[in-house]
Amino acid sequence: VVAFRFLRTRVLGVPVPGHVDFDEVNLRFYVRHVTPSGEVRRAATFWRELVPRRAIAWLARLAYNEPYDAVPMWSRIPDAPFEHATSLAFGWRAHGRDHHVAATMRGPAAVPTEGSEEAFVAEHYWGYTPQRDGGTVEYRVRHGPWRVRAAALDLFDVDVGRLYGRAFVPALSAAPSSVFVAEGSPVQVDRPRRLWPGRGARPPEGRTTGYRSGGSRVATSWHGSGSVTTHWCTPREPGG
């Protein structure tokens, strides 16, 4: 589960009044797409995404067909440099109750080493979204490398079954195997490109692989542009 804040958001380079700074909470999976040329594109795909503005949810569904819904949301973000930031928290209301995620940052900041859990969570530069006609779109997410810090998960009070479905309860009820904070940076999301055709069409060459559940871990990312992301995800199995 990822909770973060957008700051200074622009659509096609233009800020929309009242929709520039806002929170988001989403449930995501990490996948990879191997192109016909052999390039491996590590990516995220989303199960459900929550924002506090109906217009934002409408635009995201229209442009990308992302599974957005609008709900009341709030957050507590430290107004301090990444090295000195302490605790952060997010809350939202859905299905008749409040939900909360909170963490405390600790330890020095450093770029994660290649092959580490921190690098696996933070370094995904593509997104894939199913479309209404059965096709799939691909979009690129551009950002620089992020420094990370160790952290402790203070609170994960979420009704997983009602919010995401009963199938997710075992994984998201387990204790996390690791917790960390990533500094982040300004992010650019490119326009979507149709990758899979629609119904009745043959998929293109290449293949897409999802990471299957084998436990769970938590990570938190602080973006240099001012937003904060909290990940609760399942690690890939060996050889996945």
Coordinates of N, CA and C in Angstrom, one line a residue:
V1 N 0.9 -1.2 0.0 CA 0.0 0.0 0.0 C 0.9 1.2 0.0
V2 N 0.6 2.2 -0.9 CA 1.5 3.3 -1.1 C 0.7 4.6 -0.8
A3 N 1.2 5.4 0.1 CA 0.6 6.7 0.5 C 1.6 7.8 0.2
F4 N 1.2 8.8 -0.5 CA 2.1 9.9 -0.9 C 1.4 11.2 -1.1
R5 N 2.2 12.3 -1.3 CA 1.6 13.6 -1.6 C 2.2 14.1 -2.9
F6 N 1.3 14.6 -3.8 CA 1.7 15.3 -5.0 C 1.9 16.8 -4.6
L7 N 2.9 17.4 -5.1 CA 3.1 18.8 -4.9 C 3.4 19.5 -6.3
R8 N 2.9 20.7 -6.5 CA 3.2 21.5 -7.7 C 2.9 20.6 -9.0
T9 N 1.7 20.0 -8.9 CA 1.4 19.1 -10.1 C 0.9 19.9 -11.2
R10 N 1.3 19.5 -12.4 CA 0.9 20.1 -13.7 C 0.4 19.1 -14.7
V11 N -0.6 19.5 -15.4 CA -1.2 18.6 -16.5 C -0.8 19.2 -17.8
L12 N 0.0 18.5 -18.6 CA 0.5 19.1 -19.9 C 1.2 20.4 -19.7
G13 N 1.9 20.5 -18.5 CA 2.6 21.7 -18.2 C 1.9 22.8 -17.6
V14 N 0.6 22.6 -17.3 CA -0.3 23.7 -16.8 C -0.8 23.3 -15.4
P15 N -0.6 24.1 -14.4 CA -1.2 23.8 -13.1 C -2.7 24.1 -13.1
V16 N -3.5 23.2 -12.4 CA -4.9 23.3 -12.4 C -5.3 23.8 -11.0
P17 N -5.9 25.0 -10.8 CA -6.2 25.6 -9.5 C -7.0 24.7 -8.6
G18 N -6.5 24.5 -7.4 CA -7.2 23.6 -6.4 C -6.9 22.2 -6.6
H19 N -6.0 21.8 -7.5 CA -5.6 20.4 -7.8 C -4.1 20.3 -8.0
V20 N -3.4 21.2 -7.3 CA -1.9 21.2 -7.5 C -1.2 20.3 -6.4
D21 N -1.6 20.5 -5.1 CA -1.1 19.7 -4.0 C -2.2 18.8 -3.5
F22 N -1.9 17.5 -3.4 CA -3.0 16.6 -2.9 C -2.3 15.2 -2.6
D23 N -3.0 14.5 -1.7 CA -2.5 13.1 -1.3 C -3.1 12.1 -2.2
E24 N -2.4 10.9 -2.2 CA -2.9 9.7 -2.9 C -2.5 8.5 -2.0
V25 N -3.4 7.5 -2.0 CA -3.1 6.2 -1.5 C -3.4 5.1 -2.5
N26 N -2.5 4.2 -2.8 CA -2.8 3.2 -3.8 C -2.3 1.8 -3.4
L27 N -2.9 0.8 -3.9 CA -2.4 -0.6 -3.8 C -1.8 -1.0 -5.1
R28 N -0.5 -1.3 -5.2 CA 0.2 -1.6 -6.4 C 0.9 -2.9 -6.4
F29 N 1.2 -3.4 -7.6 CA 2.0 -4.6 -7.8 C 3.2 -4.2 -8.6
Y30 N 4.3 -4.9 -8.5 CA 5.5 -4.7 -9.4 C 5.5 -5.8 -10.4
V31 N 5.7 -5.4 -11.6 CA 5.8 -6.3 -12.8 C 7.0 -6.0 -13.6
R32 N 7.2 -6.8 -14.6 CA 8.3 -6.5 -15.6 C 7.8 -6.9 -17.0
H33 N 8.2 -6.1 -18.0 CA 7.9 -6.4 -19.4 C 9.2 -6.5 -20.1
V34 N 9.3 -7.6 -20.8 CA 10.5 -7.9 -21.7 C 10.1 -7.5 -23.1
T35 N 10.7 -6.5 -23.7 CA 10.4 -6.1 -25.0 C 11.0 -7.1 -26.1
P36 N 10.5 -7.0 -27.3 CA 11.1 -7.9 -28.4 C 12.6 -7.7 -28.5
S37 N 13.1 -6.6 -28.2 CA 14.6 -6.4 -28.3 C 15.3 -6.9 -27.1
G38 N 14.6 -7.4 -26.0 CA 15.2 -8.0 -24.9 C 15.4 -7.0 -23.7
E39 N 14.9 -5.8 -23.9 CA 15.0 -4.8 -22.8 C 14.0 -5.2 -21.7
V40 N 14.4 -5.2 -20.4 CA 13.5 -5.5 -19.3 C 13.0 -4.2 -18.7
R41 N 11.7 -3.9 -18.7 CA 11.1 -2.7 -18.2 C 10.4 -3.0 -16.8
R42 N 11.0 -2.6 -15.7 CA 10.5 -2.9 -14.4 C 9.4 -1.8 -14.2
A43 N 8.2 -2.3 -13.7 CA 7.1 -1.3 -13.7 C 6.1 -1.6 -12.5
A44 N 5.2 -0.7 -12.4 CA 4.1 -0.9 -11.4 C 2.8 -0.9 -12.1
T45 N 1.8 -1.7 -11.6 CA 0.4 -1.7 -12.0 C -0.5 -1.6 -10.8
F46 N -1.6 -1.0 -10.9 CA -2.4 -0.6 -9.7 C -3.7 -1.3 -9.6
W47 N -4.1 -1.7 -8.4 CA -5.3 -2.4 -8.1 C -6.4 -1.3 -7.7
R48 N -6.0 -0.4 -6.8 CA -7.0 0.7 -6.5 C -6.2 1.9 -6.0
E49 N -6.7 3.1 -6.5 CA -6.0 4.4 -6.2 C -7.0 5.4 -5.6
L50 N -6.7 6.0 -4.5 CA -7.6 6.9 -3.8 C -7.0 8.3 -3.8
V51 N -7.8 9.4 -4.1 CA -7.4 10.8 -4.1 C -8.5 11.6 -3.4
P52 N -8.3 12.8 -3.0 CA -9.3 13.6 -2.3 C -10.2 14.4 -3.3
R53 N -9.9 14.5 -4.6 CA -10.6 15.3 -5.5 C -11.3 14.5 -6.6
R54 N -12.6 14.7 -6.8 CA -13.3 13.9 -7.8 C -12.7 14.2 -9.2
A55 N -12.3 15.5 -9.5 CA -11.8 15.8 -10.8 C -10.6 15.1 -11.1
I56 N -9.7 14.9 -10.1 CA -8.5 14.2 -10.3 C -8.8 12.7 -10.7
A57 N -9.7 12.1 -9.9 CA -10.0 10.7 -10.2 C -10.6 10.6 -11.6
W58 N -11.5 11.5 -12.0 CA -12.1 11.5 -13.3 C -11.1 11.6 -14.4
L59 N -10.1 12.5 -14.3 CA -9.1 12.7 -15.3 C -8.2 11.5 -15.4
A60 N -7.8 10.9 -14.3 CA -7.0 9.7 -14.4 C -7.7 8.5 -15.0
R61 N -8.9 8.4 -14.8 CA -9.7 7.3 -15.4 C -9.8 7.6 -16.9
L62 N -10.0 8.8 -17.3 CA -10.2 9.2 -18.7 C -8.9 9.0 -19.5
A63 N -7.8 9.5 -18.9 CA -6.6 9.5 -19.7 C -5.9 8.2 -19.7
Y64 N -5.9 7.4 -18.5 CA -5.1 6.2 -18.4 C -6.0 5.0 -18.1
N65 N -7.3 5.2 -17.7 CA -8.1 4.1 -17.2 C -7.6 3.6 -15.9
E66 N -6.9 4.4 -15.1 CA -6.4 3.9 -13.8 C -7.6 3.8 -12.8
P67 N -7.6 2.9 -11.9 CA -8.7 2.6 -11.0 C -8.8 3.6 -9.8
Y68 N -9.1 4.9 -10.1 CA -9.2 5.9 -9.1 C -10.5 6.1 -8.5
D69 N -10.6 6.4 -7.2 CA -11.8 6.9 -6.5 C -11.5 8.1 -5.7
A70 N -12.4 8.9 -5.4 CA -12.3 10.1 -4.5 C -12.8 9.8 -3.2
V71 N -12.0 10.1 -2.1 CA -12.4 9.9 -0.7 C -11.8 11.1 0.1
P72 N -12.4 11.3 1.3 CA -11.7 12.3 2.2 C -10.3 11.8 2.6
M73 N -9.3 12.7 2.7 CA -8.0 12.3 3.0 C -7.3 13.4 3.8
W74 N -6.3 13.1 4.6 CA -5.5 14.0 5.4 C -4.1 13.4 5.6
S75 N -3.1 14.3 6.0 CA -1.8 13.8 6.2 C -1.0 14.7 7.1
R76 N 0.1 14.2 7.7 CA 1.0 14.9 8.6 C 2.4 14.7 8.0
I77 N 3.0 15.7 7.4 CA 4.3 15.6 6.7 C 5.3 16.5 7.4
P78 N 6.5 16.1 7.8 CA 7.4 16.9 8.4 C 8.0 18.0 7.5
D79 N 8.0 19.2 8.0 CA 8.5 20.3 7.2 C 10.0 20.5 7.6
A80 N 10.8 19.6 7.1 CA 12.3 19.6 7.5 C 13.1 18.9 6.4
P81 N 14.4 19.2 6.3 CA 15.2 18.5 5.3 C 15.1 16.9 5.5
F82 N 15.4 16.2 4.4 CA 15.3 14.7 4.5 C 16.1 14.1 5.6
E83 N 17.3 14.7 5.8 CA 18.2 14.1 6.8 C 17.7 14.3 8.2
H84 N 16.8 15.3 8.5 CA 16.3 15.6 9.8 C 14.8 15.3 10.0
A85 N 14.2 14.8 9.0 CA 12.7 14.5 9.1 C 12.5 13.4 10.1
T86 N 11.4 13.4 10.8 CA 11.2 12.3 11.8 C 10.0 11.5 11.4
S87 N 8.8 11.8 11.9 CA 7.6 10.9 11.6 C 6.7 11.5 10.6
L88 N 5.9 10.7 10.0 CA 4.9 11.1 9.0 C 3.7 10.2 9.1
A89 N 2.5 10.7 8.6 CA 1.3 9.9 8.8 C 0.3 10.3 7.7
F90 N -0.5 9.3 7.3 CA -1.5 9.5 6.3 C -2.8 8.9 6.8
G91 N -4.0 9.5 6.5 CA -5.2 9.0 6.8 C -6.3 9.2 5.7
W92 N -7.3 8.4 5.6 CA -8.3 8.5 4.7 C -9.6 7.8 5.2
R93 N -10.7 8.2 4.7 CA -12.0 7.6 5.1 C -12.7 6.9 3.9
A94 N -13.0 5.6 4.1 CA -13.6 4.8 3.1 C -14.4 3.7 3.7
H95 N -15.5 3.3 3.2 CA -16.3 2.2 3.7 C -16.7 2.4 5.1
G96 N -17.1 3.6 5.5 CA -17.6 3.9 6.8 C -16.6 4.0 8.0
R97 N -15.3 4.0 7.7 CA -14.3 4.1 8.8 C -13.1 4.8 8.3
D98 N -12.3 5.2 9.3 CA -11.0 5.9 9.0 C -9.9 4.8 8.9
H99 N -8.9 5.1 8.0 CA -7.7 4.2 7.9 C -6.5 5.0 8.1
H100 N -5.4 4.4 8.6 CA -4.2 5.2 9.0 C -2.9 4.4 8.7
V101 N -1.9 5.1 8.2 CA -0.6 4.6 8.0 C 0.4 5.6 8.6
A102 N 1.4 5.2 9.4 CA 2.4 6.1 10.0 C 3.7 5.4 10.2
A103 N 4.8 6.2 10.1 CA 6.1 5.7 10.2 C 7.1 6.7 10.8
T104 N 8.2 6.2 11.4 CA 9.2 7.1 12.0 C 10.5 6.8 11.3
M105 N 11.1 7.9 10.8 CA 12.4 7.7 10.0 C 13.6 7.8 11.0
R106 N 14.6 7.0 10.7 CA 15.8 7.0 11.5 C 17.0 6.6 10.6
G107 N 18.2 6.8 11.1 CA 19.4 6.4 10.3 C 19.9 7.4 9.3
P108 N 21.1 7.2 8.7 CA 21.6 8.2 7.7 C 21.0 7.9 6.4
A109 N 21.2 8.9 5.5 CA 20.7 8.8 4.1 C 21.8 8.3 3.1
A110 N 21.4 7.4 2.2 CA 22.4 6.9 1.2 C 21.7 6.3 0.1
V111 N 22.3 6.4 -1.1 CA 21.7 5.7 -2.3 C 21.7 4.2 -2.1
P112 N 20.6 3.5 -2.3 CA 20.6 2.0 -2.1 C 21.6 1.3 -3.1
T113 N 22.1 0.2 -2.6 CA 23.0 -0.6 -3.4 C 22.2 -1.4 -4.4
E114 N 22.9 -1.6 -5.5 CA 22.2 -2.4 -6.6 C 21.8 -3.8 -6.1
G115 N 20.6 -4.2 -6.4 CA 20.2 -5.6 -6.0 C 19.5 -5.6 -4.6
S116 N 19.5 -4.5 -3.9 CA 19.0 -4.5 -2.5 C 17.4 -4.3 -2.6
E117 N 16.8 -4.6 -1.5 CA 15.3 -4.4 -1.4 C 14.9 -3.0 -1.7
E118 N 15.7 -2.0 -1.1 CA 15.4 -0.6 -1.3 C 15.5 -0.3 -2.8
A119 N 16.5 -0.8 -3.5 CA 16.6 -0.5 -4.9 C 15.4 -1.1 -5.7
F120 N 15.0 -2.3 -5.3 CA 13.9 -3.0 -6.0 C 12.6 -2.2 -5.9
V121 N 12.3 -1.7 -4.7 CA 11.1 -1.0 -4.5 C 11.1 0.4 -5.2
A122 N 12.3 1.1 -5.1 CA 12.3 2.5 -5.5 C 12.5 2.6 -7.0
E123 N 13.2 1.7 -7.7 CA 13.6 1.8 -9.1 C 12.6 1.1 -10.0
H124 N 11.5 1.7 -10.3 CA 10.5 1.2 -11.3 C 10.2 2.4 -12.1
Y125 N 10.4 2.3 -13.4 CA 10.3 3.5 -14.3 C 9.3 3.4 -15.4
W126 N 8.3 2.4 -15.2 CA 7.3 2.2 -16.2 C 6.0 1.9 -15.5
G127 N 4.8 2.1 -16.1 CA 3.5 1.7 -15.6 C 2.7 1.1 -16.7
Y128 N 1.9 0.1 -16.3 CA 1.0 -0.6 -17.2 C -0.4 -0.6 -16.7
T129 N -1.4 -0.4 -17.6 CA -2.8 -0.3 -17.1 C -3.7 -1.0 -18.1
P130 N -4.6 -1.9 -17.7 CA -5.5 -2.5 -18.6 C -6.6 -1.5 -19.0
Q131 N -7.1 -1.7 -20.2 CA -8.1 -0.8 -20.8 C -9.4 -1.5 -20.9
R132 N -10.5 -0.7 -21.1 CA -11.8 -1.2 -21.1 C -12.1 -2.2 -22.2
D133 N -11.3 -2.1 -23.3 CA -11.5 -3.0 -24.5 C -10.6 -4.2 -24.4
G134 N -10.0 -4.4 -23.2 CA -9.1 -5.6 -23.1 C -7.6 -5.4 -23.4
G135 N -7.3 -4.2 -23.9 CA -6.0 -3.9 -24.3 C -5.2 -3.4 -23.1
T136 N -3.9 -2.9 -23.3 CA -3.1 -2.4 -22.2 C -2.3 -1.2 -22.7
V137 N -2.1 -0.2 -21.9 CA -1.3 0.9 -22.2 C 0.0 0.9 -21.3
E138 N 1.0 1.5 -21.9 CA 2.3 1.6 -21.2 C 2.7 3.1 -21.1
Y139 N 3.2 3.5 -19.9 CA 3.7 4.9 -19.8 C 5.0 4.9 -19.0
R140 N 5.8 5.8 -19.3 CA 7.1 5.9 -18.7 C 7.1 6.9 -17.5
V141 N 7.8 6.5 -16.4 CA 7.9 7.4 -15.2 C 9.3 7.8 -15.1
R142 N 9.6 9.1 -15.1 CA 11.0 9.5 -15.1 C 11.3 10.2 -13.8
H143 N 12.4 9.8 -13.2 CA 12.9 10.4 -12.0 C 14.3 10.0 -11.7
G144 N 15.1 10.7 -10.9 CA 16.4 10.4 -10.6 C 16.5 9.4 -9.5
P145 N 17.7 8.9 -9.1 CA 17.9 7.9 -8.0 C 17.5 8.6 -6.7
W146 N 17.0 7.8 -5.7 CA 16.6 8.3 -4.4 C 17.5 7.8 -3.3
R147 N 17.9 8.7 -2.4 CA 18.5 8.3 -1.2 C 17.5 7.6 -0.2
V148 N 18.0 6.7 0.6 CA 17.0 6.0 1.5 C 17.5 6.1 3.0
R149 N 16.6 6.0 3.9 CA 16.9 5.9 5.3 C 16.1 4.7 5.9
A150 N 16.6 4.1 7.0 CA 15.9 3.1 7.7 C 14.7 3.8 8.5
A151 N 13.7 3.0 8.7 CA 12.5 3.6 9.4 C 11.8 2.5 10.2
A152 N 10.9 2.9 11.0 CA 10.0 2.0 11.8 C 8.6 2.2 11.4
L153 N 7.8 1.2 11.2 CA 6.3 1.3 10.9 C 5.6 1.5 12.3
D154 N 5.0 2.7 12.5 CA 4.3 2.9 13.7 C 2.9 2.5 13.7
L155 N 2.2 2.5 12.6 CA 0.8 2.2 12.5 C 0.4 1.8 11.1
F156 N -0.3 0.7 11.0 CA -0.9 0.3 9.7 C -2.4 -0.2 10.1
D157 N -3.3 0.8 10.2 CA -4.6 0.5 10.6 C -5.5 0.6 9.4
V158 N -5.7 -0.4 8.6 CA -6.4 -0.4 7.4 C -7.3 -1.7 7.3
D159 N -8.5 -1.5 6.9 CA -9.5 -2.6 6.7 C -9.2 -3.1 5.3
V160 N -8.2 -4.0 5.2 CA -7.7 -4.5 4.0 C -8.9 -5.2 3.2
G161 N -9.6 -6.1 3.9 CA -10.7 -6.8 3.2 C -11.7 -6.0 2.5
R162 N -12.2 -4.9 3.2 CA -13.2 -4.1 2.6 C -12.6 -3.1 1.6
L163 N -11.4 -2.7 1.8 CA -10.8 -1.7 0.9 C -10.2 -2.3 -0.4
Y164 N -9.6 -3.5 -0.3 CA -9.0 -4.1 -1.4 C -9.5 -5.5 -1.8
G165 N -10.2 -6.2 -0.8 CA -10.7 -7.5 -1.1 C -10.0 -8.5 -0.1
R166 N -10.8 -9.6 0.2 CA -10.3 -10.6 1.2 C -9.1 -11.3 0.8
A167 N -8.8 -11.4 -0.5 CA -7.6 -12.1 -1.0 C -6.3 -11.5 -0.6
F168 N -6.4 -10.2 -0.2 CA -5.2 -9.4 0.1 C -4.9 -9.4 1.7
V169 N -5.9 -10.0 2.4 CA -5.8 -9.9 3.9 C -4.5 -10.7 4.4
P170 N -4.2 -11.9 4.0 CA -3.1 -12.6 4.5 C -1.7 -11.9 4.3
A171 N -1.5 -11.4 3.1 CA -0.2 -10.7 2.8 C -0.1 -9.4 3.6
L172 N -1.2 -8.6 3.6 CA -1.1 -7.2 4.2 C -1.3 -7.3 5.7
S173 N -1.6 -8.4 6.3 CA -1.7 -8.6 7.8 C -0.4 -9.1 8.4
A174 N 0.5 -9.6 7.6 CA 1.8 -10.1 8.1 C 2.7 -9.0 8.5
A175 N 3.6 -9.3 9.4 CA 4.6 -8.3 9.8 C 5.6 -8.0 8.6
P176 N 6.0 -6.8 8.4 CA 6.9 -6.4 7.3 C 8.3 -7.0 7.6
S177 N 9.0 -7.3 6.5 CA 10.3 -7.8 6.6 C 11.3 -6.7 6.6
S178 N 11.0 -5.5 6.2 CA 11.9 -4.3 6.2 C 11.1 -3.1 6.1
V179 N 11.6 -2.0 6.6 CA 11.0 -0.7 6.5 C 12.1 0.4 6.2
F180 N 11.8 1.2 5.2 CA 12.8 2.3 4.9 C 12.1 3.5 4.3
V181 N 12.8 4.6 4.3 CA 12.3 5.9 3.7 C 13.2 6.2 2.6
A182 N 12.7 6.6 1.4 CA 13.4 7.1 0.3 C 13.2 8.6 0.0
E183 N 14.2 9.3 -0.3 CA 14.1 10.8 -0.5 C 13.2 11.2 -1.7
G184 N 13.4 10.5 -2.8 CA 12.6 10.8 -4.0 C 13.1 12.0 -4.7
S185 N 12.4 12.5 -5.7 CA 12.8 13.6 -6.6 C 11.6 14.0 -7.4
P186 N 11.6 15.1 -8.1 CA 10.6 15.5 -9.0 C 10.3 14.3 -10.0
V187 N 9.1 14.1 -10.4 CA 8.7 12.9 -11.2 C 7.9 13.4 -12.4
Q188 N 8.2 12.9 -13.6 CA 7.5 13.2 -14.8 C 6.8 11.9 -15.3
V189 N 5.5 11.9 -15.6 CA 4.8 10.8 -16.1 C 4.5 11.1 -17.6
D190 N 5.0 10.3 -18.5 CA 4.8 10.5 -19.9 C 3.3 10.1 -20.3
R191 N 2.9 10.5 -21.5 CA 1.6 10.1 -22.1 C 1.6 8.6 -22.3
P192 N 0.4 8.0 -22.1 CA 0.3 6.6 -22.3 C 0.5 6.2 -23.8
R193 N 1.0 5.0 -24.0 CA 1.1 4.4 -25.4 C 0.5 3.0 -25.4
R194 N -0.4 2.8 -26.3 CA -1.1 1.5 -26.4 C 0.0 0.4 -26.7
L195 N 0.0 -0.6 -25.8 CA 1.0 -1.7 -26.0 C 0.2 -3.0 -26.4
W196 N -0.8 -3.4 -25.7 CA -1.6 -4.6 -26.1 C -2.8 -4.0 -26.9
P197 N -3.2 -4.7 -28.0 CA -4.3 -4.2 -28.8 C -5.6 -4.3 -27.9
G198 N -6.7 -4.6 -28.5 CA -7.9 -4.8 -27.8 C -8.4 -6.2 -28.0
R199 N -9.7 -6.5 -27.7 CA -10.3 -7.8 -27.8 C -10.2 -8.3 -29.2
G200 N -9.8 -9.6 -29.3 CA -9.8 -10.2 -30.6 C -8.5 -10.0 -31.4
A201 N -7.6 -9.2 -30.8 CA -6.3 -8.9 -31.5 C -5.2 -9.7 -30.8
R202 N -4.2 -10.1 -31.6 CA -3.1 -10.9 -31.1 C -2.1 -10.0 -30.3
P203 N -1.7 -10.3 -29.1 CA -0.7 -9.5 -28.4 C 0.6 -9.4 -29.1
P204 N 1.3 -8.3 -28.9 CA 2.6 -8.2 -29.6 C 3.6 -9.1 -29.0
E205 N 4.8 -9.2 -29.7 CA 5.9 -10.0 -29.2 C 6.4 -9.4 -27.8
G206 N 7.1 -10.2 -27.1 CA 7.6 -9.8 -25.8 C 6.7 -10.4 -24.7
R207 N 7.0 -10.2 -23.5 CA 6.2 -10.8 -22.4 C 6.3 -10.0 -21.2
T208 N 5.2 -10.1 -20.4 CA 5.1 -9.4 -19.1 C 5.0 -10.3 -18.0
T209 N 5.7 -10.2 -16.9 CA 5.8 -11.1 -15.8 C 5.5 -10.3 -14.5
G210 N 4.6 -10.9 -13.7 CA 4.3 -10.3 -12.4 C 5.1 -11.0 -11.3
Y211 N 5.3 -10.3 -10.2 CA 6.0 -10.9 -9.0 C 5.0 -11.5 -8.1
R212 N 5.1 -12.8 -7.9 CA 4.2 -13.5 -7.0 C 4.5 -13.3 -5.5
S213 N 3.4 -13.5 -4.7 CA 3.6 -13.3 -3.3 C 4.4 -14.3 -2.6
G214 N 5.3 -13.9 -1.7 CA 6.1 -14.8 -0.9 C 6.4 -14.2 0.4
G215 N 5.6 -13.3 0.9 CA 5.8 -12.6 2.2 C 5.4 -11.2 2.0
S216 N 5.9 -10.2 2.8 CA 5.5 -8.8 2.6 C 6.6 -8.0 3.2
R217 N 6.7 -6.8 2.8 CA 7.6 -5.8 3.4 C 7.0 -4.4 3.2
V218 N 7.6 -3.5 3.9 CA 7.1 -2.1 3.9 C 8.2 -1.2 3.5
A219 N 8.0 -0.1 2.7 CA 9.0 0.9 2.5 C 8.3 2.2 2.4
T220 N 9.0 3.3 2.7 CA 8.4 4.6 2.7 C 9.3 5.5 1.9
S221 N 8.8 6.3 1.0 CA 9.6 7.1 0.1 C 9.2 8.6 0.3
W222 N 10.2 9.4 0.5 CA 10.1 10.9 0.6 C 10.6 11.5 -0.6
H223 N 9.7 12.1 -1.4 CA 10.2 12.7 -2.7 C 10.8 14.0 -2.5
G224 N 11.8 14.3 -3.2 CA 12.5 15.6 -3.1 C 11.6 16.8 -3.4
S225 N 10.6 16.5 -4.3 CA 9.6 17.6 -4.6 C 8.7 17.9 -3.5
G226 N 8.7 17.1 -2.4 CA 7.9 17.4 -1.2 C 6.9 16.3 -0.9
S227 N 6.7 15.3 -1.8 CA 5.7 14.3 -1.5 C 6.3 13.1 -0.8
V228 N 5.5 12.3 -0.2 CA 5.9 11.1 0.6 C 5.2 9.9 0.2
T229 N 5.9 8.8 0.0 CA 5.3 7.5 -0.4 C 5.5 6.4 0.6
T230 N 4.5 5.7 0.9 CA 4.7 4.5 1.8 C 4.3 3.2 1.0
H231 N 5.2 2.3 0.9 CA 5.0 1.0 0.2 C 4.8 -0.1 1.2
W232 N 3.8 -0.9 0.9 CA 3.6 -2.2 1.6 C 3.5 -3.2 0.4
C233 N 4.5 -4.0 0.2 CA 4.4 -4.8 -1.0 C 4.9 -6.2 -0.8
T234 N 4.7 -7.1 -1.7 CA 5.2 -8.5 -1.6 C 6.4 -8.7 -2.4
P235 N 7.5 -9.3 -1.9 CA 8.7 -9.4 -2.6 C 8.6 -10.5 -3.7
R236 N 9.4 -10.5 -4.7 CA 9.3 -11.5 -5.7 C 9.9 -12.8 -5.2
E237 N 9.5 -13.9 -5.7 CA 10.1 -15.2 -5.3 C 11.4 -15.4 -6.1
P238 N 12.4 -16.2 -5.6 CA 13.6 -16.4 -6.3 C 13.4 -16.9 -7.7
G239 N 14.0 -16.2 -8.6 CA 13.9 -16.5 -10.0 C 12.7 -15.9 -10.7
G240 N 11.9 -15.1 -9.9 CA 10.7 -14.5 -10.4 C 11.0 -13.3 -11.3

